PDB file of C-alpha atoms in Angstrom:
ATOM      1  CA  UNK A 539      -7.132  28.280 -10.844  1.00  0.00           C
ATOM      2  CA  UNK A 540      -7.597  25.221  -8.775  1.00  0.00           C
ATOM      3  CA  UNK A 541      -7.988  23.527 -11.861  1.00  0.00           C
ATOM      4  CA  UNK A 542      -4.970  24.342 -13.639  1.00  0.00           C
ATOM      5  CA  UNK A 543      -2.740  23.724  -9.896  1.00  0.00           C
ATOM      6  CA  UNK A 544      -4.534  20.340 -10.208  1.00  0.00           C
ATOM      7  CA  UNK A 545      -3.557  19.237 -13.854  1.00  0.00           C
ATOM      8  CA  UNK A 546      -0.255  20.828 -13.050  1.00  0.00           C
ATOM      9  CA  UNK A 547       0.717  18.505 -10.482  1.00  0.00           C
ATOM     10  CA  UNK A 548      -0.589  15.408 -11.742  1.00  0.00           C
ATOM     11  CA  UNK A 549       1.531  15.856 -14.892  1.00  0.00           C
ATOM     12  CA  UNK A 550       4.827  16.414 -12.925  1.00  0.00           C
ATOM     13  CA  UNK A 551       3.437  13.586 -10.637  1.00  0.00           C
ATOM     14  CA  UNK A 552       4.472  11.059 -13.590  1.00  0.00           C
ATOM     15  CA  UNK A 553       7.850  12.522 -13.522  1.00  0.00           C
ATOM     16  CA  UNK A 554       8.484  13.099 -10.416  1.00  0.00           C
ATOM     17  CA  UNK A 555       7.343  11.319  -7.737  1.00  0.00           C
ATOM     18  CA  UNK A 556       6.948  13.719  -4.284  1.00  0.00           C
ATOM     19  CA  UNK A 557       6.363  12.056  -0.592  1.00  0.00           C
ATOM     20  CA  UNK A 558       5.753  13.267   2.486  1.00  0.00           C
ATOM     21  CA  UNK A 559       6.493  11.986   6.033  1.00  0.00           C
ATOM     22  CA  UNK A 560       4.240  12.073   9.547  1.00  0.00           C
ATOM     23  CA  UNK A 561       8.074  11.124  11.538  1.00  0.00           C
ATOM     24  CA  UNK A 562      11.885  11.213  10.675  1.00  0.00           C
ATOM     25  CA  UNK A 563      11.942   7.628  10.996  1.00  0.00           C
ATOM     26  CA  UNK A 564      10.832   7.278   7.619  1.00  0.00           C
ATOM     27  CA  UNK A 565      11.821  10.263   5.480  1.00  0.00           C
ATOM     28  CA  UNK A 566      15.704   8.431   6.544  1.00  0.00           C
ATOM     29  CA  UNK A 567      14.112   4.835   4.885  1.00  0.00           C
ATOM     30  CA  UNK A 568      12.691   7.105   1.716  1.00  0.00           C
ATOM     31  CA  UNK A 569      16.261   9.166   1.374  1.00  0.00           C
ATOM     32  CA  UNK A 570      18.136   6.051   1.655  1.00  0.00           C
ATOM     33  CA  UNK A 571      15.720   4.526  -1.282  1.00  0.00           C
ATOM     34  CA  UNK A 572      16.168   7.960  -3.416  1.00  0.00           C
ATOM     35  CA  UNK A 573      19.197   7.258  -4.526  1.00  0.00           C
ATOM     36  CA  UNK A 574      18.382   4.327  -6.733  1.00  0.00           C
ATOM     37  CA  UNK A 575      15.035   4.739  -7.521  1.00  0.00           C
ATOM     38  CA  UNK A 576      14.454   4.372 -11.604  1.00  0.00           C
ATOM     39  CA  UNK A 577      11.654   7.881 -10.758  1.00  0.00           C
ATOM     40  CA  UNK A 578      12.985  10.844  -9.028  1.00  0.00           C
ATOM     41  CA  UNK A 579      12.210  11.084  -5.690  1.00  0.00           C
ATOM     42  CA  UNK A 580      11.036  14.329  -3.662  1.00  0.00           C
ATOM     43  CA  UNK A 581      10.839  14.403   0.059  1.00  0.00           C
ATOM     44  CA  UNK A 582       9.216  17.049   1.588  1.00  0.00           C
ATOM     45  CA  UNK A 583      11.725  19.509   3.531  1.00  0.00           C
ATOM     46  CA  UNK A 584       8.895  19.542   6.361  1.00  0.00           C
ATOM     47  CA  UNK A 585       7.411  16.751   8.391  1.00  0.00           C
ATOM     48  CA  UNK A 586       3.135  16.278   7.306  1.00  0.00           C
ATOM     49  CA  UNK A 587       0.487  16.536   9.761  1.00  0.00           C
ATOM     50  CA  UNK A 588      -2.463  14.373   9.638  1.00  0.00           C
ATOM     51  CA  UNK A 589      -5.141  16.488   9.023  1.00  0.00           C
ATOM     52  CA  UNK A 590      -3.072  17.767   5.316  1.00  0.00           C
ATOM     53  CA  UNK A 591      -2.852  14.644   4.775  1.00  0.00           C
ATOM     54  CA  UNK A 592      -6.120  14.220   2.112  1.00  0.00           C
ATOM     55  CA  UNK A 593      -6.172  17.431   1.206  1.00  0.00           C
ATOM     56  CA  UNK A 594      -2.752  17.586  -0.038  1.00  0.00           C
ATOM     57  CA  UNK A 595      -2.868  14.099  -2.020  1.00  0.00           C
ATOM     58  CA  UNK A 596      -6.656  15.656  -4.033  1.00  0.00           C
ATOM     59  CA  UNK A 597      -5.489  18.266  -5.129  1.00  0.00           C
ATOM     60  CA  UNK A 598      -2.172  15.985  -6.149  1.00  0.00           C
ATOM     61  CA  UNK A 599       0.787  18.582  -4.266  1.00  0.00           C
ATOM     62  CA  UNK A 600       2.270  15.187  -2.870  1.00  0.00           C
ATOM     63  CA  UNK A 601       1.566  11.294  -4.387  1.00  0.00           C
ATOM     64  CA  UNK A 602       2.909   8.851  -1.492  1.00  0.00           C
ATOM     65  CA  UNK A 603       2.000   9.840   2.257  1.00  0.00           C
ATOM     66  CA  UNK A 604       3.736   8.162   5.006  1.00  0.00           C
ATOM     67  CA  UNK A 605       2.641   7.743   8.159  1.00  0.00           C
ATOM     68  CA  UNK A 606       1.037   6.732  11.194  1.00  0.00           C
ATOM     69  CA  UNK A 607      -2.730   7.023  10.387  1.00  0.00           C
ATOM     70  CA  UNK A 608      -4.718   4.363   7.756  1.00  0.00           C
ATOM     71  CA  UNK A 609      -6.792   6.057   5.567  1.00  0.00           C
ATOM     72  CA  UNK A 610      -9.507   3.538   3.379  1.00  0.00           C
ATOM     73  CA  UNK A 611     -11.934   5.841   1.542  1.00  0.00           C
ATOM     74  CA  UNK A 612     -13.423   5.527  -1.891  1.00  0.00           C
ATOM     75  CA  UNK A 613     -10.367   8.088  -2.947  1.00  0.00           C
ATOM     76  CA  UNK A 614      -7.351   7.014  -1.272  1.00  0.00           C
ATOM     77  CA  UNK A 615      -6.309   3.796   0.338  1.00  0.00           C
ATOM     78  CA  UNK A 616      -3.155   2.821   2.899  1.00  0.00           C
ATOM     79  CA  UNK A 617      -0.803   0.002   3.061  1.00  0.00           C
ATOM     80  CA  UNK A 618       1.108  -1.185   5.864  1.00  0.00           C
ATOM     81  CA  UNK A 619       4.941  -0.755   4.904  1.00  0.00           C
ATOM     82  CA  UNK A 620       6.184  -1.153   8.219  1.00  0.00           C
ATOM     83  CA  UNK A 621       6.869  -0.469  12.207  1.00  0.00           C
ATOM     84  CA  UNK A 622       9.013   1.944  14.106  1.00  0.00           C
ATOM     85  CA  UNK A 623       9.824   0.542  17.963  1.00  0.00           C
ATOM     86  CA  UNK A 624      11.292   3.386  20.403  1.00  0.00           C
ATOM     87  CA  UNK A 625      14.657   2.452  22.269  1.00  0.00           C
ATOM     88  CA  UNK A 626      15.885   4.442  25.665  1.00  0.00           C
ATOM     89  CA  UNK A 627      19.594   4.648  25.809  1.00  0.00           C
ATOM     90  CA  UNK A 628      20.576   5.422  29.551  1.00  0.00           C
ATOM     91  CA  UNK A 629      23.973   5.862  31.078  1.00  0.00           C
ATOM     92  CA  UNK A 630      25.472   2.948  31.630  1.00  0.00           C
ATOM     93  CA  UNK A 631      25.712   3.597  35.097  1.00  0.00           C
ATOM     94  CA  UNK A 632      22.397   4.452  36.004  1.00  0.00           C
ATOM     95  CA  UNK A 633      20.407   1.388  37.421  1.00  0.00           C
ATOM     96  CA  UNK A 634      18.031   0.731  34.801  1.00  0.00           C
ATOM     97  CA  UNK A 635      20.715  -0.013  32.751  1.00  0.00           C
ATOM     98  CA  UNK A 636      21.100  -3.618  33.941  1.00  0.00           C
ATOM     99  CA  UNK A 637      17.907  -4.822  32.503  1.00  0.00           C
ATOM    100  CA  UNK A 638      17.079  -6.216  29.315  1.00  0.00           C
ATOM    101  CA  UNK A 639      14.036  -3.768  28.625  1.00  0.00           C
ATOM    102  CA  UNK A 640      11.858  -1.025  30.507  1.00  0.00           C
ATOM    103  CA  UNK A 641       8.922   0.431  30.914  1.00  0.00           C
ATOM    104  CA  UNK A 642       7.877   4.364  30.439  1.00  0.00           C
ATOM    105  CA  UNK A 643       6.620   3.451  33.983  1.00  0.00           C
ATOM    106  CA  UNK A 644      10.436   2.620  35.222  1.00  0.00           C
ATOM    107  CA  UNK A 645      11.378   6.103  33.004  1.00  0.00           C
ATOM    108  CA  UNK A 646       9.508   8.606  35.001  1.00  0.00           C
ATOM    109  CA  UNK A 647      11.190  11.690  36.712  1.00  0.00           C
ATOM    110  CA  UNK A 648      14.110  11.164  34.115  1.00  0.00           C
ATOM    111  CA  UNK A 649      15.623  14.390  31.985  1.00  0.00           C
ATOM    112  CA  UNK A 650      16.008  13.549  28.904  1.00  0.00           C
ATOM    113  CA  UNK A 651      17.785  15.037  25.181  1.00  0.00           C
ATOM    114  CA  UNK A 652      15.311  15.231  22.065  1.00  0.00           C
ATOM    115  CA  UNK A 653      15.063  16.293  18.540  1.00  0.00           C
ATOM    116  CA  UNK A 654      11.840  18.644  18.941  1.00  0.00           C
ATOM    117  CA  UNK A 655      10.530  17.461  15.628  1.00  0.00           C
ATOM    118  CA  UNK A 656       9.765  14.130  15.641  1.00  0.00           C
ATOM    119  CA  UNK A 657       6.491  13.807  14.918  1.00  0.00           C
ATOM    120  CA  UNK A 658       3.850  11.888  16.904  1.00  0.00           C
ATOM    121  CA  UNK A 659       6.778  11.017  19.019  1.00  0.00           C
ATOM    122  CA  UNK A 660       6.879  13.299  20.627  1.00  0.00           C
ATOM    123  CA  UNK A 661       3.561  13.577  22.369  1.00  0.00           C
ATOM    124  CA  UNK A 662       4.151  10.152  23.735  1.00  0.00           C
ATOM    125  CA  UNK A 663       6.904   9.834  24.878  1.00  0.00           C
ATOM    126  CA  UNK A 664       5.264  13.132  26.926  1.00  0.00           C
ATOM    127  CA  UNK A 665       1.975  11.459  28.137  1.00  0.00           C
ATOM    128  CA  UNK A 666       3.195   8.259  28.844  1.00  0.00           C
ATOM    129  CA  UNK A 667       6.843   8.853  30.522  1.00  0.00           C
ATOM    130  CA  UNK A 668       4.911  10.713  34.309  1.00  0.00           C
ATOM    131  CA  UNK A 669       6.976  13.389  36.119  1.00  0.00           C
ATOM    132  CA  UNK A 670       9.863  13.408  33.048  1.00  0.00           C
ATOM    133  CA  UNK A 671      11.860  16.458  31.604  1.00  0.00           C
ATOM    134  CA  UNK A 672      12.842  16.568  28.195  1.00  0.00           C
ATOM    135  CA  UNK A 673      15.642  19.190  27.288  1.00  0.00           C
ATOM    136  CA  UNK A 674      13.977  19.702  22.960  1.00  0.00           C
ATOM    137  CA  UNK A 675      17.045  20.349  20.688  1.00  0.00           C
ATOM    138  CA  UNK A 676      16.431  22.105  17.138  1.00  0.00           C
ATOM    139  CA  UNK A 677      19.789  20.903  15.710  1.00  0.00           C
ATOM    140  CA  UNK A 678      20.516  17.444  14.979  1.00  0.00           C
ATOM    141  CA  UNK A 679      24.169  18.157  15.273  1.00  0.00           C
ATOM    142  CA  UNK A 680      23.573  19.794  19.251  1.00  0.00           C
ATOM    143  CA  UNK A 681      21.811  16.602  20.007  1.00  0.00           C
ATOM    144  CA  UNK A 682      24.597  15.425  19.142  1.00  0.00           C
ATOM    145  CA  UNK A 683      26.895  16.729  20.958  1.00  0.00           C
ATOM    146  CA  UNK A 684      25.011  16.493  24.060  1.00  0.00           C
ATOM    147  CA  UNK A 685      25.111  12.604  24.363  1.00  0.00           C
ATOM    148  CA  UNK A 686      28.595  12.617  23.522  1.00  0.00           C
ATOM    149  CA  UNK A 687      29.762  14.715  26.672  1.00  0.00           C
ATOM    150  CA  UNK A 688      26.722  14.571  29.319  1.00  0.00           C
ATOM    151  CA  UNK A 689      25.258  11.193  30.671  1.00  0.00           C
ATOM    152  CA  UNK A 690      21.701  12.705  29.749  1.00  0.00           C
ATOM    153  CA  UNK A 691      19.476   9.477  28.901  1.00  0.00           C
ATOM    154  CA  UNK A 692      17.779  10.181  25.150  1.00  0.00           C
ATOM    155  CA  UNK A 693      15.875   8.039  21.893  1.00  0.00           C
ATOM    156  CA  UNK A 694      16.335   5.942  19.303  1.00  0.00           C
ATOM    157  CA  UNK A 695      14.258   3.209  17.243  1.00  0.00           C
ATOM    158  CA  UNK A 696      15.069   0.932  15.195  1.00  0.00           C
ATOM    159  CA  UNK A 697      15.672   2.984  11.764  1.00  0.00           C
ATOM    160  CA  UNK A 698      17.402   6.227  13.541  1.00  0.00           C
ATOM    161  CA  UNK A 699      20.123   3.808  15.626  1.00  0.00           C
ATOM    162  CA  UNK A 700      21.099   1.968  12.305  1.00  0.00           C
ATOM    163  CA  UNK A 701      20.928   4.850  10.114  1.00  0.00           C
ATOM    164  CA  UNK A 702      23.375   6.671  13.306  1.00  0.00           C
ATOM    165  CA  UNK A 703      25.344   4.104  14.464  1.00  0.00           C
ATOM    166  CA  UNK A 704      28.600   5.814  13.168  1.00  0.00           C
ATOM    167  CA  UNK A 705      27.368   8.788  15.590  1.00  0.00           C
ATOM    168  CA  UNK A 706      26.522   6.592  18.362  1.00  0.00           C
ATOM    169  CA  UNK A 707      29.114   4.241  18.097  1.00  0.00           C
ATOM    170  CA  UNK A 708      32.198   6.100  20.432  1.00  0.00           C
ATOM    171  CA  UNK A 709      28.738   6.914  23.304  1.00  0.00           C
ATOM    172  CA  UNK A 710      28.759   5.111  26.893  1.00  0.00           C
ATOM    173  CA  UNK A 711      24.874   4.248  26.608  1.00  0.00           C
ATOM    174  CA  UNK A 712      23.186   1.123  27.030  1.00  0.00           C
ATOM    175  CA  UNK A 713      20.820   0.531  24.510  1.00  0.00           C
ATOM    176  CA  UNK A 714      17.299  -0.748  25.944  1.00  0.00           C
ATOM    177  CA  UNK A 715      13.666  -1.477  23.909  1.00  0.00           C
ATOM    178  CA  UNK A 716      10.416  -0.043  25.511  1.00  0.00           C
ATOM    179  CA  UNK A 717       8.296  -2.644  25.701  1.00  0.00           C
ATOM    180  CA  UNK A 718       5.240  -1.082  26.013  1.00  0.00           C
ATOM    181  CA  UNK A 719       2.625  -0.770  23.595  1.00  0.00           C
ATOM    182  CA  UNK A 720       2.799   2.951  22.528  1.00  0.00           C
ATOM    183  CA  UNK A 721       7.126   2.611  21.889  1.00  0.00           C
ATOM    184  CA  UNK A 722       5.708   0.696  18.450  1.00  0.00           C
ATOM    185  CA  UNK A 723       4.580   2.590  15.438  1.00  0.00           C
ATOM    186  CA  UNK A 724       2.946   1.332  12.608  1.00  0.00           C
ATOM    187  CA  UNK A 725       3.624   3.378   9.694  1.00  0.00           C
ATOM    188  CA  UNK A 726       1.297   2.865   5.788  1.00  0.00           C
ATOM    189  CA  UNK A 727       1.940   3.985   2.674  1.00  0.00           C
ATOM    190  CA  UNK A 728      -1.306   6.517   1.299  1.00  0.00           C
ATOM    191  CA  UNK A 729      -1.994   7.717  -1.976  1.00  0.00           C
ATOM    192  CA  UNK A 730      -4.941   8.238  -4.268  1.00  0.00           C
ATOM    193  CA  UNK A 731      -6.521   5.139  -6.108  1.00  0.00           C
ATOM    194  CA  UNK A 732      -5.617   6.381  -9.658  1.00  0.00           C
ATOM    195  CA  UNK A 733      -2.295   6.102  -8.603  1.00  0.00           C
ATOM    196  CA  UNK A 734      -1.626   2.836  -7.498  1.00  0.00           C
ATOM    197  CA  UNK A 735      -0.324   0.879 -10.554  1.00  0.00           C
ATOM    198  CA  UNK A 736       2.259   3.868 -10.751  1.00  0.00           C
ATOM    199  CA  UNK A 737       3.127   3.974  -7.492  1.00  0.00           C
ATOM    200  CA  UNK A 738       3.159  -0.093  -6.449  1.00  0.00           C
ATOM    201  CA  UNK A 739       6.667  -0.439  -7.079  1.00  0.00           C
ATOM    202  CA  UNK A 740       7.865   2.401  -4.491  1.00  0.00           C
ATOM    203  CA  UNK A 741       5.757   0.892  -1.835  1.00  0.00           C
ATOM    204  CA  UNK A 742       6.867  -2.659  -2.065  1.00  0.00           C
ATOM    205  CA  UNK A 743      10.446  -0.992  -2.307  1.00  0.00           C
ATOM    206  CA  UNK A 744       9.573   0.974   1.414  1.00  0.00           C
ATOM    207  CA  UNK A 745       8.614  -1.804   2.720  1.00  0.00           C
ATOM    208  CA  UNK A 746      11.231  -4.011   1.204  1.00  0.00           C
ATOM    209  CA  UNK A 747      13.771  -2.099   3.061  1.00  0.00           C
ATOM    210  CA  UNK A 748      12.752  -0.825   6.097  1.00  0.00           C
ATOM    211  CA  UNK A 749      14.455  -2.233   9.072  1.00  0.00           C
ATOM    212  CA  UNK A 750      13.005  -4.487  11.008  1.00  0.00           C
TER     213      UNK A 750
END
C-alpha cells in the first residue's frame, strides 16, 4: 500500500506541485506566485511542523516545503530563499513609538493582539518578551477589527505588512523594527534531490519574489 501511494504521489507531483509552509509569511509568497506560475501549485491549508517535513517529502505527499529549518541529507536538500523580519505596531501615543526601533526587552509587560496560528513566531515572542500578555485570535478578520478599534499593539513582518497594507492603512500605529537577532527568521525551500531540476524554476521564482 505504501509503495502504491508513493507511486501515485510521484505521478501527481509532475502534474501539480504540492507545497507546504511552516509559517504564514511564506504562504503569502506562494499564493502570490501561484496565479502566474506555469505549473499548478497546491498549497496545504495547514502549517507544517518540522518533525513532519522529512517523511512528507520521502513519501512524495509534498514536493516542496518552505520552513525555517535547513536540511542536507543524501536524499533531501535545502536552498535559502529569504528572510522574514518582525516589526511591532504601537499606538502612536505610546512612549516607545518615538523611537526608531525597539528590542524585545523594551516590550516587556505589554499586551498584544496576535493571530493564533503563526508557526515558529509564536514561541519566539512568548520566550523573548518578558511578562507580556498575548490575546490570541483564530480569525484574521477578528484580529483586524481589534487592531482597528482598540490600541492593542500587534506584530507584522516585511511579508505580511506588504500583503495587508490596505488593512493597516487606516490604523493609527507606528511600525518599528525589532532589532534582536531572534526577530529575523531565515527560510529555506526543501525538496528531494531527485526533483532538483524539476523544482529549480519554482525555487528561483520564490527567491526573486520574496519581499526584501
